[in-house]
């Protein structure tokens, strides 16, 4: 389970760094975060995706939720 989680985080991180349009990544990450709400690292990646997409308020709210989980 932990190996799959680590692999998923690496994959999403790579997608965010290499994909010109992050909208599909955001959609995917929103679903993953909804399915695994207790994973702050996935939530942080979602915040990163919002930032790259110019959704600053959503990014800030998402980062705050991730911090609250630490």
PDB file of C-alpha atoms in Angstrom:
ATOM      1  CA  UNK A   1       0.000   0.000   0.000  1.00  0.00           C
ATOM      2  CA  UNK A   2       2.743   2.486   0.936  1.00  0.00           C
ATOM      3  CA  UNK A   3       4.655   1.644  -2.234  1.00  0.00           C
ATOM      4  CA  UNK A   4       1.580   2.411  -4.339  1.00  0.00           C
ATOM      5  CA  UNK A   5       1.064   5.683  -2.503  1.00  0.00           C
ATOM      6  CA  UNK A   6       4.688   6.747  -3.058  1.00  0.00           C
ATOM      7  CA  UNK A   7       4.437   5.782  -6.713  1.00  0.00           C
ATOM      8  CA  UNK A   8       1.215   7.768  -7.144  1.00  0.00           C
ATOM      9  CA  UNK A   9       2.758  10.860  -5.560  1.00  0.00           C
ATOM     10  CA  UNK A  10       5.797  10.600  -7.875  1.00  0.00           C
ATOM     11  CA  UNK A  11       3.563  10.136 -10.912  1.00  0.00           C
ATOM     12  CA  UNK A  12       1.373  13.143 -10.128  1.00  0.00           C
ATOM     13  CA  UNK A  13       4.445  15.233  -9.366  1.00  0.00           C
ATOM     14  CA  UNK A  14       5.943  14.314 -12.727  1.00  0.00           C
ATOM     15  CA  UNK A  15       2.676  15.092 -14.503  1.00  0.00           C
ATOM     16  CA  UNK A  16       2.512  18.524 -12.909  1.00  0.00           C
ATOM     17  CA  UNK A  17       6.082  19.272 -13.962  1.00  0.00           C
ATOM     18  CA  UNK A  18       5.730  18.033 -17.529  1.00  0.00           C
ATOM     19  CA  UNK A  19       2.138  18.635 -18.635  1.00  0.00           C
ATOM     20  CA  UNK A  20       1.372  21.953 -20.317  1.00  0.00           C
ATOM     21  CA  UNK A  21      -2.321  21.814 -19.350  1.00  0.00           C
ATOM     22  CA  UNK A  22      -2.886  20.884 -15.731  1.00  0.00           C
ATOM     23  CA  UNK A  23      -6.693  20.826 -15.948  1.00  0.00           C
ATOM     24  CA  UNK A  24      -6.869  17.037 -16.463  1.00  0.00           C
ATOM     25  CA  UNK A  25      -4.392  16.539 -13.609  1.00  0.00           C
ATOM     26  CA  UNK A  26      -6.543  18.737 -11.359  1.00  0.00           C
ATOM     27  CA  UNK A  27      -9.622  16.689 -12.163  1.00  0.00           C
ATOM     28  CA  UNK A  28      -7.767  13.469 -11.388  1.00  0.00           C
ATOM     29  CA  UNK A  29      -6.214  14.804  -8.177  1.00  0.00           C
ATOM     30  CA  UNK A  30      -9.555  16.136  -6.932  1.00  0.00           C
ATOM     31  CA  UNK A  31     -10.947  12.612  -7.232  1.00  0.00           C
ATOM     32  CA  UNK A  32      -7.929  11.074  -5.528  1.00  0.00           C
ATOM     33  CA  UNK A  33      -8.060  13.578  -2.664  1.00  0.00           C
ATOM     34  CA  UNK A  34     -11.784  12.905  -2.237  1.00  0.00           C
ATOM     35  CA  UNK A  35     -11.033   9.167  -2.073  1.00  0.00           C
ATOM     36  CA  UNK A  36      -8.045   9.596   0.273  1.00  0.00           C
ATOM     37  CA  UNK A  37      -8.810  12.714   2.331  1.00  0.00           C
ATOM     38  CA  UNK A  38      -6.287  11.904   5.061  1.00  0.00           C
ATOM     39  CA  UNK A  39      -3.247  12.174   2.759  1.00  0.00           C
ATOM     40  CA  UNK A  40      -1.785  15.693   3.084  1.00  0.00           C
ATOM     41  CA  UNK A  41       0.855  15.155   0.392  1.00  0.00           C
ATOM     42  CA  UNK A  42      -1.797  14.430  -2.231  1.00  0.00           C
ATOM     43  CA  UNK A  43      -3.668  17.531  -1.075  1.00  0.00           C
ATOM     44  CA  UNK A  44      -0.461  19.576  -1.404  1.00  0.00           C
ATOM     45  CA  UNK A  45      -0.022  18.332  -4.963  1.00  0.00           C
ATOM     46  CA  UNK A  46      -3.568  19.446  -5.697  1.00  0.00           C
ATOM     47  CA  UNK A  47      -2.662  22.872  -4.310  1.00  0.00           C
ATOM     48  CA  UNK A  48       0.374  22.929  -6.606  1.00  0.00           C
ATOM     49  CA  UNK A  49      -1.860  22.096  -9.561  1.00  0.00           C
ATOM     50  CA  UNK A  50      -4.256  24.909  -8.665  1.00  0.00           C
ATOM     51  CA  UNK A  51      -1.292  27.312  -8.455  1.00  0.00           C
ATOM     52  CA  UNK A  52      -0.046  26.293 -11.890  1.00  0.00           C
ATOM     53  CA  UNK A  53      -3.552  26.822 -13.222  1.00  0.00           C
ATOM     54  CA  UNK A  54      -3.837  30.318 -11.723  1.00  0.00           C
ATOM     55  CA  UNK A  55      -6.492  29.315  -9.165  1.00  0.00           C
ATOM     56  CA  UNK A  56      -4.744  31.040  -6.290  1.00  0.00           C
ATOM     57  CA  UNK A  57      -7.610  31.081  -3.778  1.00  0.00           C
ATOM     58  CA  UNK A  58      -8.316  27.374  -4.270  1.00  0.00           C
ATOM     59  CA  UNK A  59      -4.588  26.666  -3.939  1.00  0.00           C
ATOM     60  CA  UNK A  60      -4.389  28.581  -0.669  1.00  0.00           C
ATOM     61  CA  UNK A  61      -7.419  26.788   0.785  1.00  0.00           C
ATOM     62  CA  UNK A  62      -6.037  23.428  -0.296  1.00  0.00           C
ATOM     63  CA  UNK A  63      -2.601  24.136   1.214  1.00  0.00           C
ATOM     64  CA  UNK A  64      -4.252  25.161   4.484  1.00  0.00           C
ATOM     65  CA  UNK A  65      -6.195  21.897   4.633  1.00  0.00           C
ATOM     66  CA  UNK A  66      -2.971  19.969   3.973  1.00  0.00           C
ATOM     67  CA  UNK A  67      -1.192  21.843   6.775  1.00  0.00           C
ATOM     68  CA  UNK A  68      -4.061  21.135   9.168  1.00  0.00           C
ATOM     69  CA  UNK A  69      -3.513  17.427   8.561  1.00  0.00           C
ATOM     70  CA  UNK A  70       0.157  17.473   9.547  1.00  0.00           C
TER      71      UNK A  70
END
